[in-house]
């Protein structure tokens, strides 16, 4: 019989169907899982994110053991824990003398770099398998991208629809259109029934982890409790069923809406479970399709949701692996400021930012439009260095891993790649936020006032951003109208926008 193999399973690989586990043989192989200090520190993750992952890892290890696997689980505070994947694999090789190490490729480029040195470091073969929980392999995405002048999610998404057969009617898209986004931009009304996400009581393992995190990571951003995330695949399934019944029917209509007292609206809050491996993305989409087929949800909701997963989620992963490591350095606007301190405290008079950041601190969650059009939009307009913006997003959200966070932040929200991912910057003044939310009604600033004391800061910042980046953006056909408006403004008006923006930016406290 062949000798033991060491199968390393990472914290975001908690899937029973993982490619490395499919290669294992019970009774012969050992599964290694390790809580390591370095992974908690390369950015100082939100407390809730660490608690979620450690508890989910411990539950996953226990489930594998109950299923007959031999699992070597290293806890953060175990004696001798060397604090890194490399150190823990080295120690495990000493304990088990495996004939080879098997691992499913990591989500992050940083970790792949680490792994690529292991064979030489350890003198043991190391097999890195593809992560086939994603629909498109790296090769498939590279082939798709090759020779295209512009990469656009929509065309990639259509290929993924054809590949999966999701919402297809033979060769044609269900209902005759590929994309129903035009129906998905309604502002929410407060009198609508608002579901809330499924919440789970922390059980024993989670309580132990919460104590550990309170003890070891008290300096990290965010509130640890109340903690209500699912930590097992069964619980995540419950959260999915709850979403399908309660929120999915309205997911499309109110996808871009924001309400002060409703943190979740009709969003799924499933991203953290999908990214950690507790839910399979294709199965989630198949469940959504089944709801549509049974007539329980409209097509715009089902299509909108499925597009986020087989379209955007796959597309940003493709871009990440296509462009790393250079992608980290992109800074199209040469933005240099550090982050305003209120990104960590939520203490600002701007009601929209206060709401988005306070909820981020408390929940390790904000929905897409808050991330894109409130915190992201502000950072781009204010000229914050994208490296700082990237670090902030990677820290604060429970669903954040670099492969998905970086393209969303650098590409989609900061336009730092100069238009590889998005066709124009998602820049907006106060009017957009006012249209899509109820934040402005309670804000100290007046959204209708353009400049000077008491004016909504987004208004002047918007024009200042366009003015200072005119050389870089003027050739973009999607901005022709905006620049035509700017050109028609009187010099005093232009001057007043720019002076207001500068005065406002000077008035803020910044990191460092
Ligand atoms: P829903 O709104 O219910 O959407 C359903 C699912 O679709 C999500 O769970 C997710 O799996 C997928 N999805 C939706 N939009 C995207 C997208 N743009 N890219 C990839 N997947 C998507 N998503 C992350 O998973 N991790 C991140 O670190 C992350 N950082 C972001 C940073 C910025 C600046 C922006 C603009 C977006 C970011 N997103 C990120 C994408 C999106 O905002 C989150 O996936 C979503 O808000 C998660 O909440 P949800 O599960 O309720 O999603
Ligand atoms: C995010 C994270 C954290 C905080 N801690 C661990 C850990 O202790 N052990 C582990 O295996 N994984 C952890 N992770 C997830 C990894 O950072 C993630 O697997 C890599 O970044 C690759 O995506
Ligand atoms: Fe935000 Fe401006 Fe509205 Fe205040 S007025 S909530 S700053 S958009």
GROMACS .gro file of C-alpha atoms in nm, residues 76-455:
model
  380
   76UNK     CA    1  -0.355   2.886   1.756
   77UNK     CA    2  -0.228   2.850   2.112
   78UNK     CA    3  -0.096   2.491   2.084
   79UNK     CA    4   0.259   2.459   2.207
   80UNK     CA    5   0.515   2.472   1.927
   81UNK     CA    6   0.274   2.630   1.671
   82UNK     CA    7   0.518   2.808   1.439
   83UNK     CA    8   0.259   3.058   1.326
   84UNK     CA    9   0.275   3.007   0.949
   85UNK     CA   10   0.154   2.759   0.689
   86UNK     CA   11   0.517   2.681   0.600
   87UNK     CA   12   0.615   2.624   0.963
   88UNK     CA   13   0.315   2.403   1.034
   89UNK     CA   14   0.357   2.192   0.720
   90UNK     CA   15   0.725   2.144   0.815
   91UNK     CA   16   0.629   2.023   1.164
   92UNK     CA   17   0.355   1.796   1.028
   93UNK     CA   18   0.601   1.638   0.783
   94UNK     CA   19   0.819   1.548   1.083
   95UNK     CA   20   0.520   1.398   1.269
   96UNK     CA   21   0.377   1.194   0.981
   97UNK     CA   22   0.665   1.137   0.735
   98UNK     CA   23   0.427   1.160   0.436
   99UNK     CA   24   0.539   1.048   0.092
  100UNK     CA   25   0.382   1.362  -0.054
  101UNK     CA   26   0.188   1.673   0.040
  102UNK     CA   27  -0.139   1.744  -0.141
  103UNK     CA   28  -0.316   2.078  -0.136
  104UNK     CA   29  -0.586   2.251  -0.337
  105UNK     CA   30  -0.448   2.575  -0.480
  106UNK     CA   31  -0.498   2.870  -0.244
  107UNK     CA   32  -0.723   3.164  -0.327
  108UNK     CA   33  -0.442   3.415  -0.282
  109UNK     CA   34  -0.131   3.474  -0.487
  110UNK     CA   35   0.070   3.542  -0.167
  111UNK     CA   36  -0.002   3.190  -0.038
  112UNK     CA   37   0.068   3.025  -0.374
  113UNK     CA   38   0.414   3.190  -0.372
  114UNK     CA   39   0.473   3.033  -0.031
  115UNK     CA   40   0.365   2.688  -0.149
  116UNK     CA   41   0.576   2.695  -0.460
  117UNK     CA   42   0.889   2.687  -0.241
  118UNK     CA   43   0.780   2.389  -0.032
  119UNK     CA   44   0.902   2.103  -0.249
  120UNK     CA   45   1.255   2.239  -0.232
  121UNK     CA   46   1.230   2.341   0.136
  122UNK     CA   47   1.098   2.005   0.254
  123UNK     CA   48   1.241   1.758   0.003
  124UNK     CA   49   0.893   1.603  -0.035
  125UNK     CA   50   0.678   1.620  -0.350
  126UNK     CA   51   0.406   1.883  -0.319
  127UNK     CA   52   0.104   1.851  -0.546
  128UNK     CA   53  -0.105   2.165  -0.591
  129UNK     CA   54  -0.445   2.078  -0.740
  130UNK     CA   55  -0.687   2.313  -0.919
  131UNK     CA   56  -0.972   2.455  -0.714
  132UNK     CA   57  -1.267   2.323  -0.911
  133UNK     CA   58  -1.524   2.484  -0.684
  134UNK     CA   59  -1.497   2.766  -0.939
  135UNK     CA   60  -1.665   2.726  -1.277
  136UNK     CA   61  -1.386   2.868  -1.490
  137UNK     CA   62  -1.033   2.735  -1.463
  138UNK     CA   63  -0.740   2.979  -1.491
  139UNK     CA   64  -0.673   2.849  -1.845
  140UNK     CA   65  -1.032   2.895  -1.949
  141UNK     CA   66  -1.033   3.256  -1.832
  142UNK     CA   67  -0.696   3.329  -1.993
  143UNK     CA   68  -0.821   3.184  -2.322
  144UNK     CA   69  -1.136   3.391  -2.300
  145UNK     CA   70  -0.937   3.709  -2.225
  146UNK     CA   71  -0.668   3.650  -2.491
  147UNK     CA   72  -0.685   3.888  -2.783
  148UNK     CA   73  -0.980   4.088  -2.650
  149UNK     CA   74  -0.927   4.463  -2.656
  150UNK     CA   75  -1.167   4.510  -2.368
  151UNK     CA   76  -1.269   4.265  -2.101
  152UNK     CA   77  -1.632   4.297  -2.006
  153UNK     CA   78  -1.812   4.083  -1.751
  154UNK     CA   79  -2.131   4.060  -1.957
  155UNK     CA   80  -1.976   3.848  -2.236
  156UNK     CA   81  -1.792   3.624  -1.993
  157UNK     CA   82  -2.117   3.580  -1.800
  158UNK     CA   83  -2.304   3.466  -2.111
  159UNK     CA   84  -2.042   3.195  -2.163
  160UNK     CA   85  -2.091   3.084  -1.802
  161UNK     CA   86  -2.469   3.068  -1.858
  162UNK     CA   87  -2.411   2.847  -2.162
  163UNK     CA   88  -2.159   2.635  -1.975
  164UNK     CA   89  -2.382   2.572  -1.672
  165UNK     CA   90  -2.715   2.573  -1.856
  166UNK     CA   91  -2.852   2.800  -1.581
  167UNK     CA   92  -3.161   2.994  -1.694
  168UNK     CA   93  -3.118   2.874  -2.050
  169UNK     CA   94  -3.393   2.786  -2.292
  170UNK     CA   95  -3.198   2.573  -2.537
  171UNK     CA   96  -2.934   2.810  -2.678
  172UNK     CA   97  -3.126   3.121  -2.579
  173UNK     CA   98  -3.144   3.296  -2.245
  174UNK     CA   99  -3.459   3.237  -2.043
  175UNK     CA  100  -3.714   3.510  -2.114
  176UNK     CA  101  -3.524   3.630  -2.421
  177UNK     CA  102  -3.274   3.860  -2.246
  178UNK     CA  103  -2.941   3.781  -2.084
  179UNK     CA  104  -2.956   4.058  -1.828
  180UNK     CA  105  -3.249   4.217  -1.642
  181UNK     CA  106  -3.044   4.476  -1.455
  182UNK     CA  107  -3.251   4.764  -1.590
  183UNK     CA  108  -3.537   4.642  -1.366
  184UNK     CA  109  -3.313   4.625  -1.060
  185UNK     CA  110  -3.257   4.985  -0.959
  186UNK     CA  111  -3.555   5.067  -0.742
  187UNK     CA  112  -3.506   5.269  -0.423
  188UNK     CA  113  -3.646   5.068  -0.129
  189UNK     CA  114  -3.955   5.179   0.060
  190UNK     CA  115  -3.951   5.158   0.433
  191UNK     CA  116  -4.304   5.025   0.449
  192UNK     CA  117  -4.206   4.705   0.265
  193UNK     CA  118  -4.164   4.387   0.466
  194UNK     CA  119  -3.794   4.352   0.543
  195UNK     CA  120  -3.657   4.007   0.612
  196UNK     CA  121  -3.354   3.966   0.831
  197UNK     CA  122  -3.080   3.711   0.779
  198UNK     CA  123  -3.091   3.379   0.962
  199UNK     CA  124  -2.907   3.413   1.291
  200UNK     CA  125  -2.747   3.124   1.483
  201UNK     CA  126  -2.678   3.096   1.855
  202UNK     CA  127  -2.308   3.035   1.920
  203UNK     CA  128  -2.264   2.681   2.054
  204UNK     CA  129  -1.977   2.541   2.259
  205UNK     CA  130  -1.700   2.543   1.997
  206UNK     CA  131  -1.795   2.893   1.889
  207UNK     CA  132  -1.799   3.014   2.251
  208UNK     CA  133  -1.444   2.881   2.298
  209UNK     CA  134  -1.333   3.058   1.983
  210UNK     CA  135  -1.502   3.382   2.089
  211UNK     CA  136  -1.303   3.371   2.415
  212UNK     CA  137  -0.983   3.307   2.219
  213UNK     CA  138  -1.047   3.598   1.982
  214UNK     CA  139  -1.144   3.833   2.267
  215UNK     CA  140  -0.819   3.738   2.437
  216UNK     CA  141  -0.574   3.739   2.143
  217UNK     CA  142  -0.718   3.995   1.901
  218UNK     CA  143  -0.858   4.271   2.121
  219UNK     CA  144  -0.666   4.530   1.917
  220UNK     CA  145  -0.832   4.429   1.592
  221UNK     CA  146  -1.109   4.631   1.427
  222UNK     CA  147  -1.474   4.552   1.487
  223UNK     CA  148  -1.720   4.418   1.740
  224UNK     CA  149  -1.691   4.051   1.828
  225UNK     CA  150  -2.039   4.013   1.970
  226UNK     CA  151  -2.321   3.960   1.910
  227UNK     CA  152  -2.194   3.675   1.690
  228UNK     CA  153  -2.462   3.504   1.482
  229UNK     CA  154  -2.294   3.364   1.168
  230UNK     CA  155  -2.344   3.004   1.058
  231UNK     CA  156  -2.030   2.798   1.123
  232UNK     CA  157  -2.119   2.463   0.964
  233UNK     CA  158  -2.236   2.355   0.619
  234UNK     CA  159  -2.576   2.253   0.766
  235UNK     CA  160  -2.627   2.594   0.921
  236UNK     CA  161  -2.517   2.766   0.601
  237UNK     CA  162  -2.778   2.552   0.416
  238UNK     CA  163  -3.040   2.682   0.661
  239UNK     CA  164  -2.928   3.037   0.592
  240UNK     CA  165  -2.961   2.969   0.218
  241UNK     CA  166  -3.314   2.823   0.252
  242UNK     CA  167  -3.414   3.121   0.464
  243UNK     CA  168  -3.282   3.362   0.199
  244UNK     CA  169  -3.463   3.179  -0.083
  245UNK     CA  170  -3.794   3.203   0.099
  246UNK     CA  171  -3.775   3.543   0.257
  247UNK     CA  172  -3.555   3.772   0.051
  248UNK     CA  173  -3.483   3.637  -0.298
  249UNK     CA  174  -3.818   3.743  -0.450
  250UNK     CA  175  -3.721   4.109  -0.395
  251UNK     CA  176  -3.343   4.067  -0.443
  252UNK     CA  177  -3.347   4.213  -0.794
  253UNK     CA  178  -3.582   4.504  -0.741
  254UNK     CA  179  -3.399   4.653  -0.443
  255UNK     CA  180  -3.043   4.536  -0.508
  256UNK     CA  181  -2.908   4.893  -0.523
  257UNK     CA  182  -3.118   5.042  -0.243
  258UNK     CA  183  -2.993   5.161   0.096
  259UNK     CA  184  -3.195   5.230   0.412
  260UNK     CA  185  -3.059   5.372   0.737
  261UNK     CA  186  -3.233   5.123   0.965
  262UNK     CA  187  -3.211   4.819   0.737
  263UNK     CA  188  -2.861   4.679   0.715
  264UNK     CA  189  -2.935   4.376   0.502
  265UNK     CA  190  -3.243   4.459   0.290
  266UNK     CA  191  -3.294   4.172   0.044
  267UNK     CA  192  -2.929   4.067   0.022
  268UNK     CA  193  -2.835   3.708   0.091
  269UNK     CA  194  -2.546   3.744   0.343
  270UNK     CA  195  -2.415   3.422   0.193
  271UNK     CA  196  -2.086   3.551   0.051
  272UNK     CA  197  -1.886   3.461   0.361
  273UNK     CA  198  -2.019   3.103   0.354
  274UNK     CA  199  -1.958   3.057  -0.018
  275UNK     CA  200  -1.605   3.200   0.003
  276UNK     CA  201  -1.509   2.979   0.299
  277UNK     CA  202  -1.645   2.668   0.124
  278UNK     CA  203  -1.952   2.603   0.342
  279UNK     CA  204  -2.179   2.649   0.039
  280UNK     CA  205  -2.110   2.546  -0.318
  281UNK     CA  206  -2.163   2.839  -0.559
  282UNK     CA  207  -2.310   2.628  -0.841
  283UNK     CA  208  -2.551   2.451  -0.604
  284UNK     CA  209  -2.662   2.786  -0.464
  285UNK     CA  210  -2.740   2.903  -0.820
  286UNK     CA  211  -2.926   2.580  -0.898
  287UNK     CA  212  -3.144   2.632  -0.591
  288UNK     CA  213  -3.218   2.987  -0.708
  289UNK     CA  214  -3.305   2.863  -1.057
  290UNK     CA  215  -3.540   2.603  -0.906
  291UNK     CA  216  -3.724   2.880  -0.717
  292UNK     CA  217  -3.778   3.058  -1.048
  293UNK     CA  218  -3.893   2.739  -1.220
  294UNK     CA  219  -4.147   2.676  -0.944
  295UNK     CA  220  -4.281   3.027  -1.003
  296UNK     CA  221  -4.182   3.150  -0.659
  297UNK     CA  222  -3.946   3.428  -0.768
  298UNK     CA  223  -3.948   3.659  -1.070
  299UNK     CA  224  -3.690   3.625  -1.345
  300UNK     CA  225  -3.518   3.958  -1.269
  301UNK     CA  226  -3.443   3.837  -0.914
  302UNK     CA  227  -3.317   3.492  -1.016
  303UNK     CA  228  -3.112   3.622  -1.308
  304UNK     CA  229  -2.971   3.912  -1.103
  305UNK     CA  230  -2.859   3.679  -0.826
  306UNK     CA  231  -2.713   3.413  -1.054
  307UNK     CA  232  -2.524   3.683  -1.248
  308UNK     CA  233  -2.351   3.798  -0.927
  309UNK     CA  234  -2.216   3.448  -0.871
  310UNK     CA  235  -2.143   3.291  -1.208
  311UNK     CA  236  -2.075   3.632  -1.363
  312UNK     CA  237  -1.909   3.877  -1.124
  313UNK     CA  238  -1.762   3.632  -0.875
  314UNK     CA  239  -1.597   3.420  -1.144
  315UNK     CA  240  -1.497   3.722  -1.350
  316UNK     CA  241  -1.313   3.902  -1.068
  317UNK     CA  242  -1.129   3.582  -0.980
  318UNK     CA  243  -1.023   3.550  -1.343
  319UNK     CA  244  -0.894   3.910  -1.348
  320UNK     CA  245  -0.708   3.857  -1.020
  321UNK     CA  246  -0.511   3.557  -1.148
  322UNK     CA  247  -0.461   3.717  -1.488
  323UNK     CA  248  -0.307   4.033  -1.344
  324UNK     CA  249  -0.130   3.938  -1.020
  325UNK     CA  250   0.110   4.039  -0.879
  326UNK     CA  251   0.124   4.366  -1.077
  327UNK     CA  252  -0.240   4.435  -1.002
  328UNK     CA  253  -0.149   4.527  -0.644
  329UNK     CA  254   0.056   4.821  -0.770
  330UNK     CA  255  -0.211   4.981  -0.991
  331UNK     CA  256  -0.280   5.347  -0.912
  332UNK     CA  257  -0.421   5.508  -1.228
  333UNK     CA  258  -0.508   5.838  -1.058
  334UNK     CA  259  -0.177   5.851  -0.864
  335UNK     CA  260  -0.380   5.898  -0.547
  336UNK     CA  261  -0.170   5.956  -0.237
  337UNK     CA  262  -0.376   6.037   0.069
  338UNK     CA  263  -0.401   5.806   0.368
  339UNK     CA  264  -0.744   5.696   0.492
  340UNK     CA  265  -0.953   5.942   0.691
  341UNK     CA  266  -0.962   5.819   1.052
  342UNK     CA  267  -1.342   5.792   1.046
  343UNK     CA  268  -1.310   5.476   0.834
  344UNK     CA  269  -1.213   5.305   1.161
  345UNK     CA  270  -1.454   5.478   1.398
  346UNK     CA  271  -1.759   5.573   1.194
  347UNK     CA  272  -1.738   5.914   1.360
  348UNK     CA  273  -1.835   6.155   1.086
  349UNK     CA  274  -2.130   6.386   1.030
  350UNK     CA  275  -2.184   6.237   0.684
  351UNK     CA  276  -2.486   6.016   0.756
  352UNK     CA  277  -2.424   5.776   0.466
  353UNK     CA  278  -2.063   5.704   0.565
  354UNK     CA  279  -2.152   5.686   0.932
  355UNK     CA  280  -2.420   5.425   0.861
  356UNK     CA  281  -2.202   5.213   0.629
  357UNK     CA  282  -1.896   5.219   0.856
  358UNK     CA  283  -2.084   5.168   1.183
  359UNK     CA  284  -2.257   4.865   1.041
  360UNK     CA  285  -1.928   4.737   0.901
  361UNK     CA  286  -1.776   4.763   1.249
  362UNK     CA  287  -2.069   4.588   1.412
  363UNK     CA  288  -2.153   4.324   1.152
  364UNK     CA  289  -1.836   4.276   0.939
  365UNK     CA  290  -2.087   4.330   0.657
  366UNK     CA  291  -2.211   4.602   0.427
  367UNK     CA  292  -2.391   4.533   0.103
  368UNK     CA  293  -2.258   4.595  -0.244
  369UNK     CA  294  -2.390   4.947  -0.302
  370UNK     CA  295  -2.268   5.065   0.037
  371UNK     CA  296  -1.921   4.928  -0.045
  372UNK     CA  297  -1.923   5.070  -0.398
  373UNK     CA  298  -2.112   5.398  -0.382
  374UNK     CA  299  -2.055   5.513  -0.025
  375UNK     CA  300  -1.718   5.407   0.120
  376UNK     CA  301  -1.560   5.325  -0.218
  377UNK     CA  302  -1.692   5.631  -0.400
  378UNK     CA  303  -1.581   5.860  -0.118
  379UNK     CA  304  -1.228   5.713  -0.115
  380UNK     CA  305  -1.190   5.756  -0.491
  381UNK     CA  306  -1.327   6.111  -0.494
  382UNK     CA  307  -1.104   6.206  -0.199
  383UNK     CA  308  -0.792   6.066  -0.369
  384UNK     CA  309  -0.702   5.798  -0.115
  385UNK     CA  310  -0.407   5.576  -0.213
  386UNK     CA  311  -0.569   5.250  -0.339
  387UNK     CA  312  -0.326   5.043  -0.129
  388UNK     CA  313  -0.484   5.184   0.187
  389UNK     CA  314  -0.833   5.136   0.050
  390UNK     CA  315  -0.747   4.776  -0.042
  391UNK     CA  316  -0.611   4.701   0.307
  392UNK     CA  317  -0.923   4.849   0.469
  393UNK     CA  318  -1.163   4.633   0.268
  394UNK     CA  319  -0.956   4.320   0.324
  395UNK     CA  320  -0.967   4.381   0.698
  396UNK     CA  321  -1.325   4.480   0.758
  397UNK     CA  322  -1.550   4.227   0.579
  398UNK     CA  323  -1.611   3.869   0.686
  399UNK     CA  324  -1.624   3.763   0.319
  400UNK     CA  325  -1.295   3.932   0.223
  401UNK     CA  326  -1.014   3.736   0.057
  402UNK     CA  327  -0.771   3.907  -0.173
  403UNK     CA  328  -0.879   3.721  -0.490
  404UNK     CA  329  -1.227   3.872  -0.471
  405UNK     CA  330  -1.165   4.188  -0.270
  406UNK     CA  331  -0.875   4.331  -0.473
  407UNK     CA  332  -1.042   4.343  -0.818
  408UNK     CA  333  -1.362   4.477  -0.659
  409UNK     CA  334  -1.171   4.749  -0.477
  410UNK     CA  335  -0.894   4.840  -0.718
  411UNK     CA  336  -1.080   4.768  -1.040
  412UNK     CA  337  -1.446   4.828  -0.974
  413UNK     CA  338  -1.456   5.085  -0.696
  414UNK     CA  339  -1.131   5.285  -0.736
  415UNK     CA  340  -1.080   5.255  -1.116
  416UNK     CA  341  -0.711   5.214  -1.026
  417UNK     CA  342  -0.655   4.979  -1.320
  418UNK     CA  343  -0.759   5.255  -1.561
  419UNK     CA  344  -1.063   5.069  -1.693
  420UNK     CA  345  -0.966   4.705  -1.723
  421UNK     CA  346  -1.254   4.589  -1.506
  422UNK     CA  347  -1.503   4.876  -1.526
  423UNK     CA  348  -1.586   5.087  -1.829
  424UNK     CA  349  -1.604   5.409  -1.627
  425UNK     CA  350  -1.536   5.517  -1.270
  426UNK     CA  351  -1.824   5.461  -1.028
  427UNK     CA  352  -1.810   5.826  -0.921
  428UNK     CA  353  -2.120   6.002  -0.794
  429UNK     CA  354  -2.224   6.311  -0.605
  430UNK     CA  355  -2.483   6.332  -0.330
  431UNK     CA  356  -2.777   6.307  -0.570
  432UNK     CA  357  -2.716   5.939  -0.640
  433UNK     CA  358  -2.699   5.853  -0.269
  434UNK     CA  359  -3.011   6.059  -0.204
  435UNK     CA  360  -3.201   5.881  -0.481
  436UNK     CA  361  -3.110   5.532  -0.362
  437UNK     CA  362  -3.128   5.579   0.017
  438UNK     CA  363  -3.292   5.759   0.306
  439UNK     CA  364  -2.959   5.871   0.455
  440UNK     CA  365  -2.970   6.234   0.346
  441UNK     CA  366  -3.288   6.318   0.536
  442UNK     CA  367  -3.109   6.294   0.870
  443UNK     CA  368  -2.769   6.425   0.762
  444UNK     CA  369  -2.610   6.741   0.898
  445UNK     CA  370  -2.520   6.827   0.539
  446UNK     CA  371  -2.764   6.939   0.275
  447UNK     CA  372  -2.757   6.720  -0.032
  448UNK     CA  373  -2.905   6.994  -0.253
  449UNK     CA  374  -2.640   7.252  -0.162
  450UNK     CA  375  -2.340   7.232  -0.388
  451UNK     CA  376  -2.060   7.421  -0.216
  452UNK     CA  377  -1.965   7.596   0.106
  453UNK     CA  378  -2.042   7.529   0.472
  454UNK     CA  379  -2.327   7.280   0.517
  455UNK     CA  380  -2.316   7.152   0.156
   0.00000   0.00000   0.00000
